[in-house]
Coordinates of N, CA and C and ligand atoms in Angstrom, one line a residue:
X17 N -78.9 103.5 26.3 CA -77.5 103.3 26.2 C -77.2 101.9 26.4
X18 N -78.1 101.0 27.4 CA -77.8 99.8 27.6 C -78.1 99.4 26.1
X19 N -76.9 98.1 26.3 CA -77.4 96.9 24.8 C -77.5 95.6 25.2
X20 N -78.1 94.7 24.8 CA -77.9 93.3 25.3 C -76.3 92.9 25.4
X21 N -76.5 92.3 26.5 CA -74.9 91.7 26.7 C -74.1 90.7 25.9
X22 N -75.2 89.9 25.5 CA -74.2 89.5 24.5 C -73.9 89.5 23.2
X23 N -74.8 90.8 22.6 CA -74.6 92.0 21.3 C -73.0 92.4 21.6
X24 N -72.6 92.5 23.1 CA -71.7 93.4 23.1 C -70.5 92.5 23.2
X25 N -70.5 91.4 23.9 CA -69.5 90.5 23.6 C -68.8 90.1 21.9
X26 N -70.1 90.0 21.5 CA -70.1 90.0 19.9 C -69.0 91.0 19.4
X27 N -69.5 91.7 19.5 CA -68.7 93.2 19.2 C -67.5 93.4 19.6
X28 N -67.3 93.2 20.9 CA -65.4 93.1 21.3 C -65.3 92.0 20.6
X29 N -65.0 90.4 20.6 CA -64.8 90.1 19.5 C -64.4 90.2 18.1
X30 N -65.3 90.9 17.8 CA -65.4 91.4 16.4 C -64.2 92.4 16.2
X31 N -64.1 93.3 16.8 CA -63.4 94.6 16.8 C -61.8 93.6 16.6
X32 N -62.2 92.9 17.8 CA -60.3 92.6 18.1 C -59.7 92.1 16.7
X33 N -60.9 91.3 15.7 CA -59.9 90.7 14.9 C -60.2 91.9 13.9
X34 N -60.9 92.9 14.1 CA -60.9 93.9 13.1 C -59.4 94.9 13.3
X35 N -59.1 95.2 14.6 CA -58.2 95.9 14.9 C -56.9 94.9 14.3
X36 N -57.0 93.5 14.6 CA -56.1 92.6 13.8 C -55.7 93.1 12.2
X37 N -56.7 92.6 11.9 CA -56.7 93.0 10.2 C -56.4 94.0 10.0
X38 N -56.3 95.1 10.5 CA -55.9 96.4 10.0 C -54.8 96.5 10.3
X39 N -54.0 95.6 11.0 CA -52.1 96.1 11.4 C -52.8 96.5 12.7
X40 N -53.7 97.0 13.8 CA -53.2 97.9 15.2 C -52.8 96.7 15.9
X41 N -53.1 95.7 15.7 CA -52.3 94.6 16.9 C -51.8 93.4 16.0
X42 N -50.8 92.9 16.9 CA -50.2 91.6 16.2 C -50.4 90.7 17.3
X43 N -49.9 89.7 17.2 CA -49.5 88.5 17.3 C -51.0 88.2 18.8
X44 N -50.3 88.1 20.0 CA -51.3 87.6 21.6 C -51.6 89.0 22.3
X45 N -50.9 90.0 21.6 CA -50.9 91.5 22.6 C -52.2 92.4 22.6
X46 N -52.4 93.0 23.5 CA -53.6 93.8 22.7 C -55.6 93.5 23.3
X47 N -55.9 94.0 23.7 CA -57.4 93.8 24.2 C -58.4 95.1 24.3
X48 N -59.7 94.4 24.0 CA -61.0 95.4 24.1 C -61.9 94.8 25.3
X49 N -62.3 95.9 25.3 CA -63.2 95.6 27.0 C -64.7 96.2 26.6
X50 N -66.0 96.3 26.8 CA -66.8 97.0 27.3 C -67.4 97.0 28.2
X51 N -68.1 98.0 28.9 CA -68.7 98.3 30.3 C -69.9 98.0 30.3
X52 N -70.2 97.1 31.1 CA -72.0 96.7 30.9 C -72.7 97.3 31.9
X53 N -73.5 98.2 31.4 CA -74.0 99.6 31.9 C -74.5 99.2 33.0
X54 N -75.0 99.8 34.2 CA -75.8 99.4 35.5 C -75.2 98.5 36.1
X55 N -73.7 97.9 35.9 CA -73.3 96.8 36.6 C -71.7 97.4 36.9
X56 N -71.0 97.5 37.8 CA -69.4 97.4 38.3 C -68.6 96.4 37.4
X57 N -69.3 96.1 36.1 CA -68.8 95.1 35.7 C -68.0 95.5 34.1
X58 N -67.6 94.3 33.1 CA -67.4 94.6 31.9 C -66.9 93.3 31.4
X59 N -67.4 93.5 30.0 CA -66.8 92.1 29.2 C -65.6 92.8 28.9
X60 N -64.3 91.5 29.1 CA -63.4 91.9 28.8 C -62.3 90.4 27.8
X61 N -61.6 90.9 26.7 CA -60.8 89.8 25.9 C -59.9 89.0 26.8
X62 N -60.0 87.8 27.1 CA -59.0 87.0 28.1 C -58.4 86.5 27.1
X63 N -57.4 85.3 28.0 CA -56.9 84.3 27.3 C -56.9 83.2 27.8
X64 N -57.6 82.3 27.1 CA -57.4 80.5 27.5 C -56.5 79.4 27.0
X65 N -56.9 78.5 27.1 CA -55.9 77.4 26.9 C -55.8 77.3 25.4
X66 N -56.8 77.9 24.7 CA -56.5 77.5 23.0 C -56.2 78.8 22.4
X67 N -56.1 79.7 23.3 CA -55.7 81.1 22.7 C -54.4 80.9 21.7
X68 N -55.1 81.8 20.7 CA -54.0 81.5 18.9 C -54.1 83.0 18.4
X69 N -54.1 84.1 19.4 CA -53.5 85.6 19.1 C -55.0 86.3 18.7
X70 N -54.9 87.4 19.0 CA -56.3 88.7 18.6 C -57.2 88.5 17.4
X71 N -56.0 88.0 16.8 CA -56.8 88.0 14.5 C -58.1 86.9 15.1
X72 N -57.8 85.5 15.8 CA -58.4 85.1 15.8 C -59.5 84.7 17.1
X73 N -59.9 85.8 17.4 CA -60.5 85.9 19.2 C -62.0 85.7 18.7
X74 N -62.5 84.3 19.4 CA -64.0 84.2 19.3 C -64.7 84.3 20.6
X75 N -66.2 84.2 20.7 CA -66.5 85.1 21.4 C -66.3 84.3 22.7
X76 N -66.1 83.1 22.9 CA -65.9 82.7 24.3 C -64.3 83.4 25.2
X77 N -64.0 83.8 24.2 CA -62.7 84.4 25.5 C -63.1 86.1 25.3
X78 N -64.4 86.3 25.5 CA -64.6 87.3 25.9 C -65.3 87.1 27.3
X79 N -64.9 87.4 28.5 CA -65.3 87.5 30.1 C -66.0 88.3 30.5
X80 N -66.5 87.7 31.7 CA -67.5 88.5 32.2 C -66.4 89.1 33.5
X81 N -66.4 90.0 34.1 CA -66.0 90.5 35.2 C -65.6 91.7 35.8
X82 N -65.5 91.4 37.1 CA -65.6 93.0 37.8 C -64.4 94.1 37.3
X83 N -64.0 95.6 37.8 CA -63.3 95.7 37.2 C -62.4 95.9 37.9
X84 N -61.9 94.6 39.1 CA -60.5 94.1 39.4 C -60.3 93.4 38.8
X85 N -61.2 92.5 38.1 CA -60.5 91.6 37.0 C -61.1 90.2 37.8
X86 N -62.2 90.0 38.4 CA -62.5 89.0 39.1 C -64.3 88.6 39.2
X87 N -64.7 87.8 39.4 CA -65.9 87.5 39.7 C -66.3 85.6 39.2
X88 N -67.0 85.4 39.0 CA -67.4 84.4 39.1 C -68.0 83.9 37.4
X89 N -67.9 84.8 36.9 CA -68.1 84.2 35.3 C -66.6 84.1 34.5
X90 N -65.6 84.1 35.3 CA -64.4 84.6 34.3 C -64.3 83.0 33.4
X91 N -64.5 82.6 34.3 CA -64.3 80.8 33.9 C -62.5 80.0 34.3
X92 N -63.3 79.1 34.2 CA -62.1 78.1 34.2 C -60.9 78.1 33.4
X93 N -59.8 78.3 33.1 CA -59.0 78.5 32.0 C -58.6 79.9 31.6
X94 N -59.5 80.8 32.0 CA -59.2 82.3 31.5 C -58.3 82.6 32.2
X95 N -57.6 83.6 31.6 CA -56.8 84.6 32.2 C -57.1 85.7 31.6
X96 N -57.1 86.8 32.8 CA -57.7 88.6 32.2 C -56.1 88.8 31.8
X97 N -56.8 89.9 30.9 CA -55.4 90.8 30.4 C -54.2 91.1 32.3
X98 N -52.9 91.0 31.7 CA -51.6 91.4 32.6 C -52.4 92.9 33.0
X99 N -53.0 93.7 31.7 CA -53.0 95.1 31.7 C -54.4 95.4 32.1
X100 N -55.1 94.7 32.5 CA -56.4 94.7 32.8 C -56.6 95.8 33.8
X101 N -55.8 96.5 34.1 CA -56.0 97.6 35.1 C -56.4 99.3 33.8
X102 N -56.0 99.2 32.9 CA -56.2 100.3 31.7 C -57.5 100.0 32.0
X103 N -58.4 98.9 31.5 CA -59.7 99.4 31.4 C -60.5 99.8 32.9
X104 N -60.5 98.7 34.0 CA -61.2 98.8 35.2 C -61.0 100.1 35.5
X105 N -59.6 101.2 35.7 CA -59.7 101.8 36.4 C -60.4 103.0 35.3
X106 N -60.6 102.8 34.4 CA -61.0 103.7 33.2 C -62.2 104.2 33.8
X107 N -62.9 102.8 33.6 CA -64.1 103.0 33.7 C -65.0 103.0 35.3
X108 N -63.8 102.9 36.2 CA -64.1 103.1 37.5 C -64.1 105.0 37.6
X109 N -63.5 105.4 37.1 CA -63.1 107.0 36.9 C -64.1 108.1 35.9
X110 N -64.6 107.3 34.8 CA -65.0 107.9 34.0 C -66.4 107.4 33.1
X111 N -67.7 107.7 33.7 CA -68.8 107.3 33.7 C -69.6 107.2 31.9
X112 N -68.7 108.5 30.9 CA -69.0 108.3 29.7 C -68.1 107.2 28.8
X113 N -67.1 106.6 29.3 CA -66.8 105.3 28.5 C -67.6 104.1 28.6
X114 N -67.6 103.6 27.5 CA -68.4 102.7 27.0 C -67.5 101.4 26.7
X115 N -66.6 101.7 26.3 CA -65.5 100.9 25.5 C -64.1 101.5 26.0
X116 N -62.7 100.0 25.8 CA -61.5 100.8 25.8 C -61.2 99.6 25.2
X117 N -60.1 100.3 24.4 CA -59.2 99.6 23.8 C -57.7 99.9 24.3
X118 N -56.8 98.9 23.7 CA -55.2 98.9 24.3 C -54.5 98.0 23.1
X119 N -54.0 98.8 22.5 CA -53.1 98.1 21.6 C -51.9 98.4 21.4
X120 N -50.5 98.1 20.4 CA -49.0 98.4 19.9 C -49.0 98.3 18.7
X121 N -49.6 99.6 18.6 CA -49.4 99.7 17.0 C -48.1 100.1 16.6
X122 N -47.4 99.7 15.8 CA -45.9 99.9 15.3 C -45.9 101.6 15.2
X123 N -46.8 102.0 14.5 CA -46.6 103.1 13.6 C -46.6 104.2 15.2
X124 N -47.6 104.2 15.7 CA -48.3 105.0 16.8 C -46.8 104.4 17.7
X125 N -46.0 103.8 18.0 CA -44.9 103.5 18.7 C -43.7 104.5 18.3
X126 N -43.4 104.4 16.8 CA -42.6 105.4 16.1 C -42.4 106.2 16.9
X127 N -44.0 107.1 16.2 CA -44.2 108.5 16.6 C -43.7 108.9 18.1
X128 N -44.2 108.0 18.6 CA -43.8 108.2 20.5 C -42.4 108.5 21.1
X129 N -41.5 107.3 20.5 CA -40.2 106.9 20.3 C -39.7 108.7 19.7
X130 N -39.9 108.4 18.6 CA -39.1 109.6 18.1 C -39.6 111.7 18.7
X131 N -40.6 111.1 19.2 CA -41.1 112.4 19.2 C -41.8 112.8 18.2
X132 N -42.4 112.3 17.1 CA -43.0 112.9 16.4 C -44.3 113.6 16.6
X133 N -44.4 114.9 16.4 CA -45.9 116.1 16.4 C -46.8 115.2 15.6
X134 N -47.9 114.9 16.1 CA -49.0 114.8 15.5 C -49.9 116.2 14.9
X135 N -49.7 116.7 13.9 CA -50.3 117.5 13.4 C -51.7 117.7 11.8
X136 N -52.5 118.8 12.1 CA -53.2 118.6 11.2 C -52.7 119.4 9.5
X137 N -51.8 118.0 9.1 CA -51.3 118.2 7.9 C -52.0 117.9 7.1
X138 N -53.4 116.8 6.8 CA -54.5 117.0 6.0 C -55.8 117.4 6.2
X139 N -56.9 117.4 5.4 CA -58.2 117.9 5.7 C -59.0 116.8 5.7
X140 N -59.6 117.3 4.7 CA -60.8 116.4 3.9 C -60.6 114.9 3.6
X141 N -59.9 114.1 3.5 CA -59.0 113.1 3.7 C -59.2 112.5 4.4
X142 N -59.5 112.6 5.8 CA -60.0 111.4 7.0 C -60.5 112.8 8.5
X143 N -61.3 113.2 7.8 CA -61.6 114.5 9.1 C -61.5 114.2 10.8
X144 N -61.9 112.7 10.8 CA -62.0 112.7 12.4 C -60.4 112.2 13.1
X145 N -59.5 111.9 12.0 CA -58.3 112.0 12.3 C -57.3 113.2 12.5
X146 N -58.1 114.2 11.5 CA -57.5 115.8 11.4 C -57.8 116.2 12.8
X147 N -59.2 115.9 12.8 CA -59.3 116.6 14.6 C -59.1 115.8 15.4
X148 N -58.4 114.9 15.4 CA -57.4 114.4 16.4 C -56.6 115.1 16.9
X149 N -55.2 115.3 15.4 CA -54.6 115.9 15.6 C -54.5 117.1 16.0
X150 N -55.9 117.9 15.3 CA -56.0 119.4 16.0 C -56.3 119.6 17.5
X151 N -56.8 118.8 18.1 CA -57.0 118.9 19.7 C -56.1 118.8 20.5
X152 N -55.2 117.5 19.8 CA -53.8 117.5 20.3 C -54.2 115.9 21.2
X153 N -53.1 114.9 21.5 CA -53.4 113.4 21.4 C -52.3 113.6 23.2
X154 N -53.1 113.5 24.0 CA -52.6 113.2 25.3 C -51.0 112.5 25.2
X155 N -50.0 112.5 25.4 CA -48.2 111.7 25.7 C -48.3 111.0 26.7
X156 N -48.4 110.0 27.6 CA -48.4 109.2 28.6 C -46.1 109.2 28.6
X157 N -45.6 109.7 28.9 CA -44.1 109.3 29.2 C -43.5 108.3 29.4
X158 N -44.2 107.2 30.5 CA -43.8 106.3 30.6 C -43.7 104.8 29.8
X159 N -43.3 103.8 30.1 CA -43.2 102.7 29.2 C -43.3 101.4 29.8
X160 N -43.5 101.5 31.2 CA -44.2 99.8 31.8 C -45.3 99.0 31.1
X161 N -45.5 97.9 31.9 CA -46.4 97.0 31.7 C -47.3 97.8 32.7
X162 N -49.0 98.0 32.5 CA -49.9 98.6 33.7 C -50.5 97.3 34.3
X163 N -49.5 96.5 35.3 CA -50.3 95.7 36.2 C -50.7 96.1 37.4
X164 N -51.1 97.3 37.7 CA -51.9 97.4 38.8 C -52.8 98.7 38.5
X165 N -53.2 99.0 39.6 CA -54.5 100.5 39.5 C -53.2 101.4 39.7
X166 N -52.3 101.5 40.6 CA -51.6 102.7 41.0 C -51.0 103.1 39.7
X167 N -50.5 101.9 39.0 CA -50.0 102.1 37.5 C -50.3 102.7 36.2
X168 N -51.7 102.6 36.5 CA -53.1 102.9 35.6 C -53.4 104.3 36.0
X169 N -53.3 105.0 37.5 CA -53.8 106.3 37.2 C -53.0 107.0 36.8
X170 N -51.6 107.2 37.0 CA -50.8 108.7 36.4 C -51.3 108.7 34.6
X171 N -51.8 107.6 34.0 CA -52.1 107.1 32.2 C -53.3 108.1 32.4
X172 N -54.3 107.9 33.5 CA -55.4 108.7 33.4 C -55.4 109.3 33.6
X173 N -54.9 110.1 34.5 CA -54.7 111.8 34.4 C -54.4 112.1 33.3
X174 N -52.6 111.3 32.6 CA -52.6 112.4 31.3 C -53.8 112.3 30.7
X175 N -54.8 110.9 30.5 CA -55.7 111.4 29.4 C -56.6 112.3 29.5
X176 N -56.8 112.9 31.1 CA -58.0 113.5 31.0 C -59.3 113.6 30.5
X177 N -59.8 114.2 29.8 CA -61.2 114.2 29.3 C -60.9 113.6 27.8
X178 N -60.0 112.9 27.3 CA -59.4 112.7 25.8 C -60.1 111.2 25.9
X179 N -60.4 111.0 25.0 CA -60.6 109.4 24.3 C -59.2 109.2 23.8
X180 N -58.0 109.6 24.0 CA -57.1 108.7 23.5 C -55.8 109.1 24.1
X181 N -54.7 108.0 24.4 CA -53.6 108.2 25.1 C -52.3 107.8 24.9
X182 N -51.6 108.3 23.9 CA -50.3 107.2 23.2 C -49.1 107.0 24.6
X183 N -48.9 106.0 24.5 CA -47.8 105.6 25.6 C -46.8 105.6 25.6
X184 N -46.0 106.5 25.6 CA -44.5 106.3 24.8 C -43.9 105.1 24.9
X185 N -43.3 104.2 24.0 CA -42.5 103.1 24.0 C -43.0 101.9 24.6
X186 N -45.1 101.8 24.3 CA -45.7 100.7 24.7 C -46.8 100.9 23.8
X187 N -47.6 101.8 23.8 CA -48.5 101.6 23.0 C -49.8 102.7 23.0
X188 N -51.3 102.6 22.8 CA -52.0 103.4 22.9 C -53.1 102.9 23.6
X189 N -54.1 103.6 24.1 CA -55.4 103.0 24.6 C -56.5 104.3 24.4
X190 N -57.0 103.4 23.7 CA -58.6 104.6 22.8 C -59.6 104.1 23.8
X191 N -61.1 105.1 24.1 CA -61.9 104.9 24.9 C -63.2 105.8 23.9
X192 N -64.4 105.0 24.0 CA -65.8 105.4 23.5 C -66.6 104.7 24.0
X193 N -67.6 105.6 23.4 CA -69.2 105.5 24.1 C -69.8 103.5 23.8
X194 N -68.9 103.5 22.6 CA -69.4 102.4 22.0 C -68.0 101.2 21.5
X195 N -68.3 100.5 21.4 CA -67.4 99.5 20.5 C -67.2 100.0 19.2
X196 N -68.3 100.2 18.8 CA -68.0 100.6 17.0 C -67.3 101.7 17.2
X197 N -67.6 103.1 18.0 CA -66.6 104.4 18.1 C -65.3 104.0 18.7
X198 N -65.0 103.4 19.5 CA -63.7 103.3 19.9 C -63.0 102.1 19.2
X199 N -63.6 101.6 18.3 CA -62.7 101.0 16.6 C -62.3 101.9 16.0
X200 N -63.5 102.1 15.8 CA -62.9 103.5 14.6 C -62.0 104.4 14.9
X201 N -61.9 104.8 16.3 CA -61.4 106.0 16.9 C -60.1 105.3 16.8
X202 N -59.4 104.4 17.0 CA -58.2 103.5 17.3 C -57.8 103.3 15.4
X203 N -58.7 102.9 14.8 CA -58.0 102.8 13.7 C -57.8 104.4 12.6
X204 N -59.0 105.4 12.9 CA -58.3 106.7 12.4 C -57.0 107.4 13.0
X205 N -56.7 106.7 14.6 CA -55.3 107.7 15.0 C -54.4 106.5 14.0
X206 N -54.7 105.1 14.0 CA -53.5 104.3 13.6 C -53.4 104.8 11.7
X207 N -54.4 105.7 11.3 CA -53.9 106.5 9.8 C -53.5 107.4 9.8
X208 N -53.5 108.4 11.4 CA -53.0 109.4 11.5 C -51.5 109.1 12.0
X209 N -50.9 108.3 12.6 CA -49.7 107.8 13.1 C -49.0 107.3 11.9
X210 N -49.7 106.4 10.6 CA -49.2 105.7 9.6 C -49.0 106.6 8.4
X211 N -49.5 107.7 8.4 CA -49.2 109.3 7.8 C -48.0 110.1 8.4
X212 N -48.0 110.7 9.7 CA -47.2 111.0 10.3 C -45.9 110.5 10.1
X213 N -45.9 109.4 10.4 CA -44.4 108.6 10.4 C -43.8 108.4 8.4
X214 N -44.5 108.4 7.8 CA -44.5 108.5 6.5 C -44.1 109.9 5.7
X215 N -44.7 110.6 6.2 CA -44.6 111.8 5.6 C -43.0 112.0 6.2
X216 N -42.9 111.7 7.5 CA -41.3 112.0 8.3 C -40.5 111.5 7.7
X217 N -40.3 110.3 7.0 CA -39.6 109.8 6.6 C -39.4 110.3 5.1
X218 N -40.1 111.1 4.3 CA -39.8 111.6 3.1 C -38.6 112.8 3.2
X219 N -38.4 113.3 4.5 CA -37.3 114.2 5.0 C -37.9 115.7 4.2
X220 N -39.1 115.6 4.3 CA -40.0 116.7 3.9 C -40.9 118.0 4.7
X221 N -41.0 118.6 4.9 CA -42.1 118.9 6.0 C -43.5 119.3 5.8
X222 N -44.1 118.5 6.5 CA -45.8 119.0 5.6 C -46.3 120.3 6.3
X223 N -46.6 121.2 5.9 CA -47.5 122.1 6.4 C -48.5 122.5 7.0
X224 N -49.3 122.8 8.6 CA -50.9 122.6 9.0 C -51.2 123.3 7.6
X225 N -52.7 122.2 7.8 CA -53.9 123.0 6.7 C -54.0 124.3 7.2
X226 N -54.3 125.3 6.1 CA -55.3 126.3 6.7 C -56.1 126.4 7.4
X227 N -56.6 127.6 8.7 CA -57.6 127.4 9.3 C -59.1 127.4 8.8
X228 N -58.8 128.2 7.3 CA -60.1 128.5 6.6 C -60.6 126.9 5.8
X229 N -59.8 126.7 6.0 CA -59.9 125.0 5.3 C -60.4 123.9 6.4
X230 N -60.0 123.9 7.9 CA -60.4 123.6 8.9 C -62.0 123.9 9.0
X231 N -62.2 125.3 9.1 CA -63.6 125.7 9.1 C -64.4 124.7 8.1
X232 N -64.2 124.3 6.7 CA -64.9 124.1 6.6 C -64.8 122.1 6.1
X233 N -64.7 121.9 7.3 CA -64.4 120.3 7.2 C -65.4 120.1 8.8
X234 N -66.5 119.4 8.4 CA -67.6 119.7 9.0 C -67.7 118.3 10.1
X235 N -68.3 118.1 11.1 CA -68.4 117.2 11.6 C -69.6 116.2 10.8
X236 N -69.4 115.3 10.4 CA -69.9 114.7 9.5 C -71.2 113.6 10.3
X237 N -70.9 113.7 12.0 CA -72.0 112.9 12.7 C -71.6 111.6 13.4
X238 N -71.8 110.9 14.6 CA -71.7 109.7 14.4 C -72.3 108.6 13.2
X239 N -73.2 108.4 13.1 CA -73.5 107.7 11.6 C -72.4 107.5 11.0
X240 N -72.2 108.2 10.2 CA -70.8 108.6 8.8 C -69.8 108.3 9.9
X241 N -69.2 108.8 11.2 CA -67.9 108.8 12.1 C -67.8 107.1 12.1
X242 N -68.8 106.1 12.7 CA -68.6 105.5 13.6 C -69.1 104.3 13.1
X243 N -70.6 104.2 12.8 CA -71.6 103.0 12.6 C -71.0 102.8 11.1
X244 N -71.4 103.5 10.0 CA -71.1 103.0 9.1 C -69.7 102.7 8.4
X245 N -68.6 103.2 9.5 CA -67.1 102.8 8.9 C -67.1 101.4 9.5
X246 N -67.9 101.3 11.0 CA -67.6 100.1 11.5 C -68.1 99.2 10.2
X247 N -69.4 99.1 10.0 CA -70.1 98.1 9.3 C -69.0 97.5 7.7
X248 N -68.4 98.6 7.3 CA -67.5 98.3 6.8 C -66.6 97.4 6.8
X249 N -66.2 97.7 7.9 CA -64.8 96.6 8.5 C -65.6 95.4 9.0
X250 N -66.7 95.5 9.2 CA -67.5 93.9 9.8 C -67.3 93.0 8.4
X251 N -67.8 93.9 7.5 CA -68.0 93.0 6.0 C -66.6 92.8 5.7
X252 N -66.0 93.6 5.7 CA -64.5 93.4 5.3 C -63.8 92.2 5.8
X253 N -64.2 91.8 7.3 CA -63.1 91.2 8.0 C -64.3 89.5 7.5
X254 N -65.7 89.5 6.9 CA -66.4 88.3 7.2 C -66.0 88.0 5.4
X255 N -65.3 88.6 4.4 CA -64.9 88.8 3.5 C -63.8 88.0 3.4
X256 N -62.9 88.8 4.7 CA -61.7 87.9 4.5 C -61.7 86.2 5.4
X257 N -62.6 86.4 6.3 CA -62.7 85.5 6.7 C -63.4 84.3 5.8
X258 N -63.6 84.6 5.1 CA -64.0 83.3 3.8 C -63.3 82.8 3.3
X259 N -61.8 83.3 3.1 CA -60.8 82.8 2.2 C -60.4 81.5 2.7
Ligands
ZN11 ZN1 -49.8 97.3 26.7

């Protein structure tokens, strides 16, 4: 399960400007964390003195530290996320995350705002987004800023055993084993949210798929889920980053 540490730094990095490019975060908002196994610890996205927003996070404002947000590698100049309590206490609570993310995605805000049902209105189409929706996507109610632990637990109760937790009228925070799964996991709800709110606005109503049609929309594996959509978006974002 362990990876070298700073494989993994690499990787939040990477993610952040990946979750950039795809629309889940704009402008300075927005951070990935992972948990470095055998340690109380986790790299987590700060902010320094040359900080210029998520799209472009290199790997030095990725930190080392405990998960109060403290220790002795943070460096000089950093500052941990305001919200840096989402991941610590995550991962103080819940021993199979690997990764958390926290973003404001417009679309995933909508849905919250208005109340929109996340439902499994397609299939075959993006499956690990269908069973999103079929499980059903935890509602956090409230809408603060999470600066502290006490703030951070009522978010984790609603998520319970869920990798994912929309915040009403703030935002979402996705959780996996891995950096590459909790990318992907964050950008299939932000196609399930960017569907959702689209289809609403046609003043239409889409229909759940059949269950016989559910049956047979298979779990396709991590591999296909996770690794190879990530690698995708690695190329994609080293693509755009040439221009
Ligand atoms: Zn937030």
């Amino acid at each position: 399960m362990a990876e070298p540490t700073e494989d993994l730094q690499e990787k939040i990095a990477l993610a952040c400007r990946i979750l950039a490019m795809e629309g889940c975060v704009e402008g300075i908002l927005g951070h990935v964390s992972a948990r470095i196994f055998g340690r109380e610890e986790m790299w987590i996205r700060c902010r320094g003195q040359e900080e210029q927003g998520v799209r472009y996070t290199t790997i030095d404002a990725i930190r080392r530290v405990d998960f109060n947000g403290r220790g002795r590698f943070l460096g000089n100049g950093y500052q941990v996320p305001n919200e840096l309590a989402i991941h610590g206490e995550i991962y103080k609570k819940r021993d199979d995350v690997g990764c958390v993310i926290h973003a404001h995605p417009n679309e995933a805000l909508i849905c919250g705002i208005t109340d929109l049902e996340f439902r499994p209105i397609f299939g075959a189409f993006n499956i690990p987004a269908m069973r999103m929706a079929l499980e059903g996507i935890p509602r956090f109610p409230r809408s603060f800023l999470v600066t502290r632990p006490e703030l951070a637990a009522p978010m984790i109760a609603t998520m319970g055993e869920k990798n994912i937790c929309l915040m009403k009228g703030h935002g979402v925070t996705v959780t996996g084993k891995t950096v590459e799964e909790a990318t992907v996991r964050t950008l299939n709800f932000h196609a399930l949210a960017k569907i959702t709110l689209q289809v609403a606005q046609t003043g239409r109503t889409a229909p759940d798929i059949a269950p016989e049609d559910v049956a047979e929309l298979p779990d396709l594996g991590s591999t296909f889920n996770a690794l190879w959509a990530w690698r995708y978006y690695v190329r994609k974002l080293a693509q755009e980053e040439r221009r």
